[in-house]
Amino acid sequence: MSSAAGKKTPLYQKHVRLGARMVPFGGWLMPVQYTSIVDEHQTVRNAVGIFDISHMGQFIVSGNGARDWLNAMLTNNVAKLDVGQGQYTFLLNDNGGVIDDLILYRIGEAEFLLVVNASKIEEDFAWLESHLKKERSRPGGLGAAASPCQLKNRSADFGGVAIQGPRVVDLFHDLLGQNVELPARNHVIDFVIAEMPVSIARTGYTGEDGVEVFFRASDAAKFWNLVLERGAKFGTKPCGLGARDTLRLEMCYPLNGSDLSADRNPIEAGLGFFVDLEKPNFTGREKSLETKTNGARERLIAFKMNGKGPPPRPHYSLFSGENRVGEISSGTLSPSLNIGIGMGYVSAASAKIGTPLEVEIRGQKFPATIEKKPLYKKQS
Amino acid sequence: MNVPEDLLYTKSHEWIRREGENIRVGITDHAQAELTDVVFVELPKVGASVEAKAPVAVVESVKAASDIYAPVKGTVVEANEALTNNPALINSDPFGEGWIFALKIDNADDLKNLQSAAAYKDQIET
């Protein structure tokens, strides 16, 4: 692996010292695994895993016009957010295609935090900035005099980790004290841990209970060490992008660039829940409404292989009988289910749950079935 | 990293054990560590004629599918069926139970094109 292939997070040295295999991802050098993807996957399903997410971007939007401006830029309804609450949302292009999927937190009365994908930091920021400029100069727009909002890219200032798994509450009670309550699902609260100011958000990308924690980049190594040290008794282990991918795919959470792209809209991806068409105006609304009204031509489905066989992978063709009906966008062997799983876009006529499909792998066809999302459900 | 002295090696990380007129082939300890958890192996058909450096098997980990190449020209005489139910044998015992196939070789001179343990060690350490 060439080290010229990517930027390094503040935890890079930690990963190398732990023996991680480093790979380029979204312009960054990230750990794909420390020991084994399957082990790390099971650690998150059964104990606690800690992932470096410092590569992700953080933008701050603040000012009296922030809420209304963000509501015009993003698909979900910003007006529904209380202070301390977050929501999953999309940044769309003019054709309704996905530029990025992100989490928006309202961190003050008129202050918002956007957590965006690593590979999209520059593109998202340029898009938002160009629209803010347009807004300032538009007659009757927010205007420079009418408290326009400020947009700042703070990505380099923050490090972050995702801490995920059924024992995460035990771990944080140990760190914060038994009586301290963690934020509710999709909420964020600021704490101080070992003199480090941190923002803890109850969210994740694994399907397990968990948090994402953001801190000053200069505190990253200290926080990482603290969690591994204090978390050892709860089975906490470092986990890489490999396990992050198998965990999120079992839950059918989309990965931008694979399951989402600039020429697909969230309605086709089955994520209309996060697109508020009641809002009178936001970028990409027309196309989203049109797709919703007329029905999508293709839809993102989840499938399971019917039996043992080679794992399904991105770009393999999907067949219904003799007809090629689409292709796989994400696929892997599910460590929890021990069978091949995936998602892919198929023509709407072949997208019903229960539809038999065939996956073409090296010229041979293997049977699969369209399943309800998520593919993995926690046994309780 | 384990590199047994008595085997021959390819640049593409297969090991070769000479067994009279046949050779037994698998992937090295280094290769299995790079691939990580092997979850599926597609074996060659017994009786198939294969050219040197032709892809004859596929080893799949969670992340990727990797072709396995015939080290020399020959005919497949055995495929390790145990890998069908237990592909992880490649990880746990790459030079033993994790062998992938055996070839009857056309020409023993072809083995001269393969590298020694020392040369392979150099390859993976640089």
Short mmCIF file of C-alpha atoms in Angstrom, two decimals:
data_model
loop_
_atom_site.label_atom_id
_atom_site.label_comp_id
_atom_site.label_asym_id
_atom_site.label_seq_id
_atom_site.Cartn_x
_atom_site.Cartn_y
_atom_site.Cartn_z
CA MET A 1 0.00 0.00 0.00
CA SER A 2 1.39 3.36 -0.96
CA SER A 3 1.21 5.93 1.79
CA ALA A 4 0.81 8.60 -0.88
CA ALA A 5 -2.66 7.13 -1.43
CA GLY A 6 -4.31 9.02 1.37
CA LYS A 7 -4.59 11.42 4.24
CA LYS A 8 -4.05 10.16 7.77
CA THR A 9 -6.45 10.59 10.68
CA PRO A 10 -5.12 11.57 14.12
CA LEU A 11 -5.42 7.86 15.02
CA TYR A 12 -3.26 6.59 12.14
CA GLN A 13 -0.29 5.69 14.38
CA LYS A 14 -2.61 3.81 16.77
CA HIS A 15 -3.88 1.65 13.90
CA VAL A 16 -0.40 0.88 12.62
CA ARG A 17 0.82 -0.04 16.10
CA LEU A 18 -2.18 -2.35 16.57
CA GLY A 19 -1.16 -4.14 13.38
CA ALA A 20 -4.09 -2.95 11.27
CA ARG A 21 -4.13 -3.46 7.53
CA MET A 22 -4.37 0.08 6.15
CA VAL A 23 -6.19 0.72 2.86
CA PRO A 24 -7.14 3.83 0.89
CA PHE A 25 -10.79 4.80 1.45
CA GLY A 26 -12.42 8.02 0.26
CA GLY A 27 -9.03 9.74 0.02
CA TRP A 28 -7.92 8.49 3.45
CA LEU A 29 -5.72 5.69 4.72
CA MET A 30 -7.99 3.71 7.01
CA PRO A 31 -7.82 0.38 8.88
CA VAL A 32 -9.82 -2.29 7.04
CA GLN A 33 -9.19 -4.80 9.85
CA TYR A 34 -6.98 -5.45 12.87
CA THR A 35 -7.42 -9.20 13.31
CA SER A 36 -10.26 -10.52 11.15
CA ILE A 37 -13.39 -8.97 9.66
CA VAL A 38 -15.52 -11.84 10.98
CA ASP A 39 -14.12 -11.52 14.54
CA GLU A 40 -14.57 -7.76 14.56
CA HIS A 41 -18.11 -8.13 13.22
CA GLN A 42 -18.97 -10.55 16.06
CA THR A 43 -17.34 -8.23 18.60
CA VAL A 44 -19.83 -5.51 17.65
CA ARG A 45 -22.80 -7.93 17.64
CA ASN A 46 -21.84 -9.40 21.05
CA ALA A 47 -19.71 -6.90 23.01
CA VAL A 48 -18.35 -3.48 21.92
CA GLY A 49 -16.31 -2.33 18.94
CA ILE A 50 -14.58 1.01 18.47
CA PHE A 51 -14.14 2.42 14.95
CA ASP A 52 -12.10 5.43 13.86
CA ILE A 53 -14.48 7.79 12.03
CA SER A 54 -12.16 10.81 12.13
CA HIS A 55 -12.15 10.82 8.34
CA MET A 56 -15.77 11.94 8.29
CA GLY A 57 -16.43 15.64 7.79
CA GLN A 58 -17.99 18.17 10.15
CA PHE A 59 -19.58 21.41 8.99
CA ILE A 60 -21.10 24.02 11.28
CA VAL A 61 -23.96 26.17 10.01
CA SER A 62 -25.00 28.96 12.34
CA GLY A 63 -27.01 32.15 12.40
CA ASN A 64 -30.65 33.19 12.39
CA GLY A 65 -31.13 32.06 8.80
CA ALA A 66 -29.50 28.66 9.36
CA ARG A 67 -32.63 26.60 9.90
CA ASP A 68 -34.54 27.87 6.87
CA TRP A 69 -31.51 27.75 4.61
CA LEU A 70 -30.69 24.14 5.61
CA ASN A 71 -34.33 23.23 5.09
CA ALA A 72 -34.01 24.38 1.49
CA MET A 73 -30.73 22.46 0.99
CA LEU A 74 -31.63 19.13 2.67
CA THR A 75 -34.49 16.65 2.23
CA ASN A 76 -35.59 15.97 5.82
CA ASN A 77 -37.51 18.56 7.84
CA VAL A 78 -35.06 20.63 9.88
CA ALA A 79 -37.96 22.39 11.65
CA LYS A 80 -38.70 19.12 13.49
CA LEU A 81 -35.37 19.17 15.33
CA ASP A 82 -35.18 20.20 18.97
CA VAL A 83 -31.86 21.43 20.29
CA GLY A 84 -29.74 18.33 20.90
CA GLN A 85 -31.56 16.24 18.31
CA GLY A 86 -30.30 14.83 15.01
CA GLN A 87 -31.78 13.41 11.82
CA TYR A 88 -30.62 11.41 8.81
CA THR A 89 -31.02 13.46 5.65
CA PHE A 90 -29.86 13.89 2.05
CA LEU A 91 -28.10 16.58 0.07
CA LEU A 92 -29.49 16.30 -3.47
CA ASN A 93 -28.44 17.74 -6.81
CA ASP A 94 -30.87 19.58 -9.11
CA ASN A 95 -31.92 16.26 -10.67
CA GLY A 96 -32.80 14.81 -7.30
CA GLY A 97 -29.72 12.54 -7.32
CA VAL A 98 -27.80 12.00 -4.09
CA ILE A 99 -24.70 14.11 -3.53
CA ASP A 100 -24.41 12.83 0.02
CA ASP A 101 -26.29 11.24 2.90
CA LEU A 102 -25.51 12.77 6.27
CA ILE A 103 -26.64 13.36 9.81
CA LEU A 104 -27.74 16.84 10.79
CA TYR A 105 -27.70 17.78 14.48
CA ARG A 106 -29.21 20.91 15.97
CA ILE A 107 -26.56 21.79 18.54
CA GLY A 108 -27.90 25.22 19.54
CA GLU A 109 -30.94 27.44 18.98
CA ALA A 110 -29.47 28.58 15.67
CA GLU A 111 -26.48 26.28 15.28
CA PHE A 112 -26.28 23.03 13.33
CA LEU A 113 -23.65 20.30 12.87
CA LEU A 114 -23.53 18.30 9.65
CA VAL A 115 -21.60 15.02 9.72
CA VAL A 116 -20.79 14.09 6.11
CA ASN A 117 -19.02 11.27 4.27
CA ALA A 118 -15.22 11.48 4.07
CA SER A 119 -15.07 11.20 0.30
CA LYS A 120 -17.63 14.00 -0.12
CA ILE A 121 -16.27 16.69 2.20
CA GLU A 122 -14.96 18.95 -0.58
CA GLU A 123 -17.90 18.37 -2.92
CA ASP A 124 -20.54 18.94 -0.21
CA PHE A 125 -18.81 22.06 1.03
CA ALA A 126 -18.40 23.56 -2.44
CA TRP A 127 -22.06 22.83 -3.21
CA LEU A 128 -23.31 24.40 0.02
CA GLU A 129 -21.01 27.38 -0.30
CA SER A 130 -22.05 28.13 -3.88
CA HIS A 131 -25.72 28.05 -2.83
CA LEU A 132 -25.07 30.27 0.14
CA LYS A 133 -23.42 32.81 -2.17
CA LYS A 134 -26.40 32.69 -4.50
CA GLU A 135 -28.75 33.15 -1.56
CA ARG A 136 -26.85 36.22 -0.38
CA SER A 137 -27.12 37.90 -3.77
CA ARG A 138 -30.72 36.87 -4.54
CA PRO A 139 -33.20 39.78 -4.42
CA GLY A 140 -35.52 39.02 -1.52
CA GLY A 141 -33.12 36.30 -0.35
CA LEU A 142 -31.63 36.08 3.11
CA GLY A 143 -29.19 38.81 2.08
CA ALA A 144 -25.98 39.89 3.76
CA ALA A 145 -27.81 42.33 6.03
CA ALA A 146 -30.51 39.91 7.20
CA SER A 147 -28.30 37.75 9.44
CA PRO A 148 -27.24 35.24 6.79
CA CYS A 149 -25.99 31.96 8.18
CA GLN A 150 -22.33 31.11 8.44
CA LEU A 151 -20.95 27.90 6.94
CA LYS A 152 -17.69 26.50 8.30
CA ASN A 153 -15.78 23.35 7.46
CA ARG A 154 -14.42 22.13 10.80
CA SER A 155 -13.43 18.65 9.56
CA ALA A 156 -9.74 19.05 10.35
CA ASP A 157 -10.43 20.22 13.93
CA PHE A 158 -12.31 17.11 15.05
CA GLY A 159 -11.55 13.47 15.49
CA GLY A 160 -14.29 10.93 16.00
CA VAL A 161 -14.99 7.32 16.91
CA ALA A 162 -18.05 5.12 16.68
CA ILE A 163 -18.47 2.87 19.72
CA GLN A 164 -21.02 0.19 18.96
CA GLY A 165 -22.37 -2.95 20.56
CA PRO A 166 -24.72 -4.25 23.26
CA ARG A 167 -22.33 -3.37 26.12
CA VAL A 168 -21.86 0.28 25.12
CA VAL A 169 -24.02 1.57 28.00
CA ASP A 170 -21.97 -0.40 30.54
CA LEU A 171 -18.81 1.10 29.08
CA PHE A 172 -20.10 4.68 29.27
CA HIS A 173 -21.42 4.21 32.79
CA ASP A 174 -17.90 3.17 33.67
CA LEU A 175 -16.47 6.27 31.96
CA LEU A 176 -19.06 8.84 33.06
CA GLY A 177 -20.50 7.43 36.30
CA GLN A 178 -23.37 5.02 36.89
CA ASN A 179 -26.00 7.76 37.21
CA VAL A 180 -25.19 9.62 34.02
CA GLU A 181 -27.70 9.10 31.26
CA LEU A 182 -26.55 8.76 27.70
CA PRO A 183 -28.41 10.78 25.07
CA ALA A 184 -31.59 9.21 23.68
CA ARG A 185 -31.52 7.70 20.17
CA ASN A 186 -30.55 10.34 17.57
CA HIS A 187 -29.72 12.90 20.26
CA VAL A 188 -26.39 14.51 21.09
CA ILE A 189 -25.06 15.74 24.46
CA ASP A 190 -21.75 17.37 25.37
CA PHE A 191 -19.71 15.84 28.20
CA VAL A 192 -16.23 16.17 29.62
CA ILE A 193 -14.35 12.89 29.97
CA ALA A 194 -10.88 12.91 31.55
CA GLU A 195 -10.67 16.67 30.88
CA MET A 196 -11.56 16.16 27.22
CA PRO A 197 -14.63 17.97 25.90
CA VAL A 198 -16.61 15.45 23.81
CA SER A 199 -19.94 15.38 21.97
CA ILE A 200 -21.70 12.05 22.30
CA ALA A 201 -24.40 11.22 19.75
CA ARG A 202 -26.57 8.11 20.14
CA THR A 203 -26.37 6.88 16.59
CA GLY A 204 -24.46 4.44 14.43
CA TYR A 205 -24.13 2.38 11.29
CA THR A 206 -24.19 -1.16 12.70
CA GLY A 207 -27.70 -1.94 13.93
CA GLU A 208 -26.46 -2.25 17.50
CA ASP A 209 -26.95 0.21 20.32
CA GLY A 210 -24.09 2.67 20.11
CA VAL A 211 -22.69 6.15 20.00
CA GLU A 212 -20.57 8.33 17.79
CA VAL A 213 -18.22 10.55 19.77
CA PHE A 214 -16.52 13.68 18.45
CA PHE A 215 -13.59 15.40 20.15
CA ARG A 216 -10.70 17.76 19.40
CA ALA A 217 -8.32 16.14 16.94
CA SER A 218 -5.53 16.67 19.50
CA ASP A 219 -7.43 14.49 22.03
CA ALA A 220 -8.00 11.61 19.60
CA ALA A 221 -5.18 9.32 20.76
CA LYS A 222 -5.93 9.93 24.45
CA PHE A 223 -9.63 9.19 24.01
CA TRP A 224 -8.94 6.08 21.93
CA ASN A 225 -6.56 4.72 24.61
CA LEU A 226 -9.03 5.47 27.38
CA VAL A 227 -11.86 3.57 25.67
CA LEU A 228 -9.71 0.52 24.92
CA GLU A 229 -8.29 0.49 28.45
CA ARG A 230 -11.53 0.98 30.35
CA GLY A 231 -13.52 -1.00 27.79
CA ALA A 232 -11.38 -4.13 28.02
CA LYS A 233 -13.59 -5.61 30.75
CA PHE A 234 -16.62 -5.25 28.44
CA GLY A 235 -14.82 -6.95 25.56
CA THR A 236 -14.10 -3.73 23.65
CA LYS A 237 -11.91 -4.18 20.59
CA PRO A 238 -10.83 -1.96 17.68
CA CYS A 239 -12.77 -2.68 14.50
CA GLY A 240 -12.05 -1.72 10.91
CA LEU A 241 -13.93 -0.68 7.81
CA GLY A 242 -14.35 -4.30 6.74
CA ALA A 243 -16.60 -5.10 9.70
CA ARG A 244 -18.26 -1.70 9.41
CA ASP A 245 -19.32 -2.69 5.89
CA THR A 246 -20.65 -6.17 6.75
CA LEU A 247 -22.51 -4.77 9.80
CA ARG A 248 -24.18 -1.98 7.85
CA LEU A 249 -25.08 -4.26 4.95
CA GLU A 250 -26.85 -6.74 7.26
CA MET A 251 -28.95 -3.72 8.34
CA CYS A 252 -29.37 -2.52 4.71
CA TYR A 253 -27.95 0.89 5.55
CA PRO A 254 -26.84 2.42 2.24
CA LEU A 255 -23.24 3.30 1.41
CA ASN A 256 -22.88 6.44 -0.68
CA GLY A 257 -21.02 5.72 -3.91
CA SER A 258 -22.31 2.12 -3.93
CA ASP A 259 -26.02 2.11 -3.05
CA LEU A 260 -26.49 5.84 -3.51
CA SER A 261 -25.20 7.96 -6.36
CA ALA A 262 -25.65 11.22 -8.23
CA ASP A 263 -28.01 9.57 -10.71
CA ARG A 264 -30.29 7.82 -8.21
CA ASN A 265 -32.74 9.56 -5.90
CA PRO A 266 -33.64 8.50 -2.33
CA ILE A 267 -37.12 7.38 -3.42
CA GLU A 268 -35.59 4.74 -5.72
CA ALA A 269 -33.35 3.72 -2.81
CA GLY A 270 -36.44 3.15 -0.63
CA LEU A 271 -35.45 6.01 1.67
CA GLY A 272 -38.43 8.31 1.06
CA PHE A 273 -39.00 8.41 4.81
CA PHE A 274 -36.12 10.92 5.01
CA VAL A 275 -37.46 13.12 2.20
CA ASP A 276 -40.19 15.46 3.39
CA LEU A 277 -42.22 16.22 0.27
CA GLU A 278 -44.57 18.35 2.40
CA LYS A 279 -41.84 20.96 2.51
CA PRO A 280 -42.65 23.54 -0.18
CA ASN A 281 -39.13 23.89 -1.47
CA PHE A 282 -35.79 22.07 -1.38
CA THR A 283 -33.18 21.19 -3.97
CA GLY A 284 -34.23 18.04 -5.80
CA ARG A 285 -37.85 18.20 -4.62
CA GLU A 286 -39.40 18.16 -8.11
CA LYS A 287 -37.63 14.98 -9.19
CA SER A 288 -38.35 13.28 -5.86
CA LEU A 289 -42.04 14.18 -6.15
CA GLU A 290 -42.15 12.98 -9.74
CA THR A 291 -40.59 9.62 -8.79
CA LYS A 292 -42.94 9.28 -5.84
CA THR A 293 -45.98 10.06 -8.01
CA ASN A 294 -45.10 8.01 -11.10
CA GLY A 295 -43.26 5.22 -9.31
CA ALA A 296 -39.56 4.46 -9.59
CA ARG A 297 -38.29 2.70 -12.73
CA GLU A 298 -35.81 0.75 -10.59
CA ARG A 299 -35.70 0.13 -6.87
CA LEU A 300 -33.01 -0.78 -4.38
CA ILE A 301 -33.83 -4.24 -3.04
CA ALA A 302 -32.17 -6.47 -0.45
CA PHE A 303 -31.59 -10.15 -1.13
CA LYS A 304 -30.27 -13.30 0.45
CA MET A 305 -28.67 -16.19 -1.42
CA ASN A 306 -30.76 -19.38 -1.15
CA GLY A 307 -27.83 -21.61 -0.29
CA LYS A 308 -24.09 -21.82 0.09
CA GLY A 309 -22.03 -20.51 -2.80
CA PRO A 310 -19.63 -17.74 -3.74
CA PRO A 311 -20.42 -14.45 -2.00
CA PRO A 312 -22.35 -11.90 -4.10
CA ARG A 313 -20.32 -8.79 -4.94
CA PRO A 314 -20.87 -5.31 -6.43
CA HIS A 315 -21.65 -5.21 -10.17
CA TYR A 316 -22.66 -8.87 -10.51
CA SER A 317 -25.77 -9.12 -12.70
CA LEU A 318 -29.18 -9.98 -11.27
CA PHE A 319 -31.58 -12.08 -13.35
CA SER A 320 -35.26 -12.87 -13.14
CA GLY A 321 -35.69 -15.91 -15.35
CA GLU A 322 -33.90 -15.14 -18.62
CA ASN A 323 -34.02 -11.38 -18.12
CA ARG A 324 -31.26 -9.30 -16.66
CA VAL A 325 -33.20 -7.04 -14.27
CA GLY A 326 -30.38 -5.18 -12.54
CA GLU A 327 -27.08 -5.41 -10.74
CA ILE A 328 -25.67 -5.66 -7.23
CA SER A 329 -24.63 -2.41 -5.54
CA SER A 330 -23.33 -4.00 -2.31
CA GLY A 331 -22.72 -7.65 -1.52
CA THR A 332 -20.84 -9.80 0.95
CA LEU A 333 -20.95 -12.94 3.01
CA SER A 334 -22.98 -12.09 6.12
CA PRO A 335 -20.97 -13.11 9.20
CA SER A 336 -24.15 -13.16 11.32
CA LEU A 337 -26.29 -15.21 8.92
CA ASN A 338 -23.41 -17.14 7.33
CA ILE A 339 -24.91 -16.72 3.87
CA GLY A 340 -24.41 -14.34 0.94
CA ILE A 341 -26.40 -11.10 1.17
CA GLY A 342 -26.59 -7.91 -0.80
CA MET A 343 -28.52 -5.01 -2.20
CA GLY A 344 -29.02 -3.96 -5.78
CA TYR A 345 -31.16 -1.92 -8.13
CA VAL A 346 -33.67 -3.97 -10.12
CA SER A 347 -36.56 -2.97 -12.38
CA ALA A 348 -39.65 -2.13 -10.34
CA ALA A 349 -41.60 -5.09 -11.77
CA SER A 350 -39.06 -7.50 -10.25
CA ALA A 351 -38.62 -5.70 -6.94
CA LYS A 352 -41.32 -7.32 -4.79
CA ILE A 353 -40.35 -9.08 -1.56
CA GLY A 354 -40.24 -12.83 -2.14
CA THR A 355 -39.30 -12.53 -5.83
CA PRO A 356 -36.79 -15.21 -6.84
CA LEU A 357 -33.64 -13.83 -8.50
CA GLU A 358 -30.46 -15.33 -9.83
CA VAL A 359 -27.01 -13.86 -9.32
CA GLU A 360 -24.54 -14.41 -12.14
CA ILE A 361 -21.09 -15.23 -10.76
CA ARG A 362 -18.31 -16.11 -13.22
CA GLY A 363 -20.82 -17.23 -15.83
CA GLN A 364 -22.85 -19.40 -13.47
CA LYS A 365 -26.22 -18.51 -11.94
CA PHE A 366 -26.97 -18.89 -8.23
CA PRO A 367 -30.50 -18.56 -6.76
CA ALA A 368 -31.39 -15.74 -4.37
CA THR A 369 -34.60 -14.24 -2.96
CA ILE A 370 -35.63 -10.64 -2.40
CA GLU A 371 -36.06 -10.10 1.33
CA LYS A 372 -37.53 -7.47 3.60
CA LYS A 373 -35.04 -4.91 4.99
CA PRO A 374 -33.18 -5.21 7.31
CA LEU A 375 -31.68 -8.61 6.50
CA TYR A 376 -30.50 -9.09 10.08
CA LYS A 377 -32.70 -8.77 13.14
CA LYS A 378 -31.34 -8.78 16.64
CA GLN A 379 -32.39 -11.82 18.70
CA SER A 380 -33.70 -10.51 21.98
CA MET B 1 5.70 -15.57 8.24
CA ASN B 2 6.12 -19.29 7.58
CA VAL B 3 7.90 -20.18 4.28
CA PRO B 4 8.76 -23.92 4.29
CA GLU B 5 12.20 -24.63 2.81
CA ASP B 6 11.17 -27.78 0.91
CA LEU B 7 8.58 -26.09 -1.35
CA LEU B 8 8.72 -24.09 -4.58
CA TYR B 9 6.86 -20.80 -5.00
CA THR B 10 5.27 -18.58 -7.65
CA LYS B 11 5.31 -14.79 -7.80
CA SER B 12 1.52 -14.97 -7.37
CA HIS B 13 1.86 -16.62 -3.91
CA GLU B 14 1.12 -20.27 -4.71
CA TRP B 15 3.29 -22.97 -3.10
CA ILE B 16 4.21 -26.17 -4.98
CA ARG B 17 5.10 -29.53 -3.45
CA ARG B 18 6.73 -32.08 -5.74
CA GLU B 19 5.14 -35.55 -5.43
CA GLY B 20 6.77 -37.70 -8.13
CA GLU B 21 5.11 -36.82 -11.44
CA ASN B 22 2.52 -34.68 -9.68
CA ILE B 23 2.61 -31.40 -7.82
CA ARG B 24 0.33 -30.30 -5.01
CA VAL B 25 -0.59 -26.60 -4.93
CA GLY B 26 -1.94 -24.20 -2.34
CA ILE B 27 -1.51 -20.58 -1.32
CA THR B 28 1.17 -19.40 1.08
CA ASP B 29 0.84 -18.34 4.70
CA HIS B 30 1.57 -14.79 3.54
CA ALA B 31 -1.23 -14.96 0.94
CA GLN B 32 -3.83 -16.31 3.38
CA ALA B 33 -2.91 -13.58 5.86
CA GLU B 34 -3.35 -10.95 3.15
CA LEU B 35 -6.68 -12.40 1.99
CA THR B 36 -7.95 -12.90 5.57
CA ASP B 37 -11.03 -15.02 6.38
CA VAL B 38 -11.54 -17.35 3.41
CA VAL B 39 -15.27 -17.96 3.00
CA PHE B 40 -15.51 -19.76 -0.35
CA VAL B 41 -13.27 -21.75 -2.69
CA GLU B 42 -14.10 -22.59 -6.29
CA LEU B 43 -12.13 -25.72 -7.15
CA PRO B 44 -10.84 -26.79 -10.58
CA LYS B 45 -12.45 -29.79 -12.33
CA VAL B 46 -10.48 -33.02 -12.07
CA GLY B 47 -9.33 -33.98 -15.57
CA ALA B 48 -9.05 -30.40 -16.85
CA SER B 49 -5.93 -29.48 -18.86
CA VAL B 50 -4.44 -26.22 -17.70
CA GLU B 51 -1.79 -23.88 -19.07
CA ALA B 52 0.94 -22.34 -16.91
CA LYS B 53 -0.28 -19.10 -15.27
CA ALA B 54 -3.92 -19.77 -16.22
CA PRO B 55 -6.50 -19.06 -13.49
CA VAL B 56 -7.78 -22.44 -12.27
CA ALA B 57 -9.40 -21.79 -8.89
CA VAL B 58 -10.91 -18.87 -6.98
CA VAL B 59 -10.40 -18.13 -3.30
CA GLU B 60 -12.89 -15.67 -1.83
CA SER B 61 -12.58 -13.75 1.43
CA VAL B 62 -15.23 -11.47 2.92
CA LYS B 63 -13.77 -8.57 0.97
CA ALA B 64 -12.57 -9.96 -2.36
CA ALA B 65 -12.32 -12.80 -4.87
CA SER B 66 -8.78 -13.84 -5.88
CA ASP B 67 -7.74 -16.06 -8.78
CA ILE B 68 -5.37 -18.95 -8.09
CA TYR B 69 -3.06 -19.83 -11.00
CA ALA B 70 -1.62 -23.08 -12.32
CA PRO B 71 2.14 -22.87 -11.65
CA VAL B 72 2.96 -24.98 -14.74
CA LYS B 73 1.19 -26.74 -17.63
CA GLY B 74 -0.55 -29.98 -16.67
CA THR B 75 -3.72 -31.91 -15.91
CA VAL B 76 -5.76 -31.55 -12.71
CA VAL B 77 -5.71 -34.90 -10.90
CA GLU B 78 -7.13 -33.91 -7.49
CA ALA B 79 -9.12 -31.05 -5.97
CA ASN B 80 -9.43 -30.59 -2.22
CA GLU B 81 -13.15 -31.21 -1.66
CA ALA B 82 -12.70 -30.58 2.09
CA LEU B 83 -12.49 -26.87 1.26
CA THR B 84 -16.10 -26.87 0.04
CA ASN B 85 -17.39 -27.32 3.58
CA ASN B 86 -14.47 -25.78 5.39
CA PRO B 87 -12.81 -23.05 3.31
CA ALA B 88 -11.13 -21.69 6.45
CA LEU B 89 -8.64 -24.61 6.26
CA ILE B 90 -6.72 -22.28 3.94
CA ASN B 91 -6.29 -19.88 6.86
CA SER B 92 -5.62 -22.44 9.59
CA ASP B 93 -3.29 -24.79 7.68
CA PRO B 94 -2.23 -23.23 4.35
CA PHE B 95 0.62 -25.67 3.65
CA GLY B 96 -1.23 -28.79 4.85
CA GLU B 97 -5.00 -29.40 5.03
CA GLY B 98 -5.54 -26.20 3.08
CA TRP B 99 -4.02 -27.48 -0.21
CA ILE B 100 -6.20 -26.62 -3.21
CA PHE B 101 -5.42 -28.94 -6.12
CA ALA B 102 -2.88 -31.40 -7.55
CA LEU B 103 -1.57 -31.42 -11.12
CA LYS B 104 0.07 -34.11 -13.23
CA ILE B 105 2.76 -32.03 -14.87
CA ASP B 106 3.50 -32.17 -18.61
CA ASN B 107 7.17 -31.39 -18.34
CA ALA B 108 9.28 -31.51 -15.17
CA ASP B 109 11.63 -28.91 -16.67
CA ASP B 110 8.86 -26.33 -16.29
CA LEU B 111 9.43 -26.41 -12.52
CA LYS B 112 12.74 -24.63 -13.12
CA ASN B 113 10.75 -21.46 -13.72
CA LEU B 114 9.52 -21.44 -10.12
CA GLN B 115 11.34 -19.80 -7.24
CA SER B 116 12.95 -21.17 -4.11
CA ALA B 117 11.85 -20.47 -0.53
CA ALA B 118 14.71 -17.97 -0.17
CA ALA B 119 13.68 -16.06 -3.31
CA TYR B 120 10.01 -16.03 -2.23
CA LYS B 121 11.01 -14.76 1.22
CA ASP B 122 12.83 -11.89 -0.49
CA GLN B 123 9.75 -11.18 -2.59
CA ILE B 124 7.37 -10.83 0.37
CA GLU B 125 9.81 -8.95 2.57
CA THR B 126 10.45 -6.12 0.11
#
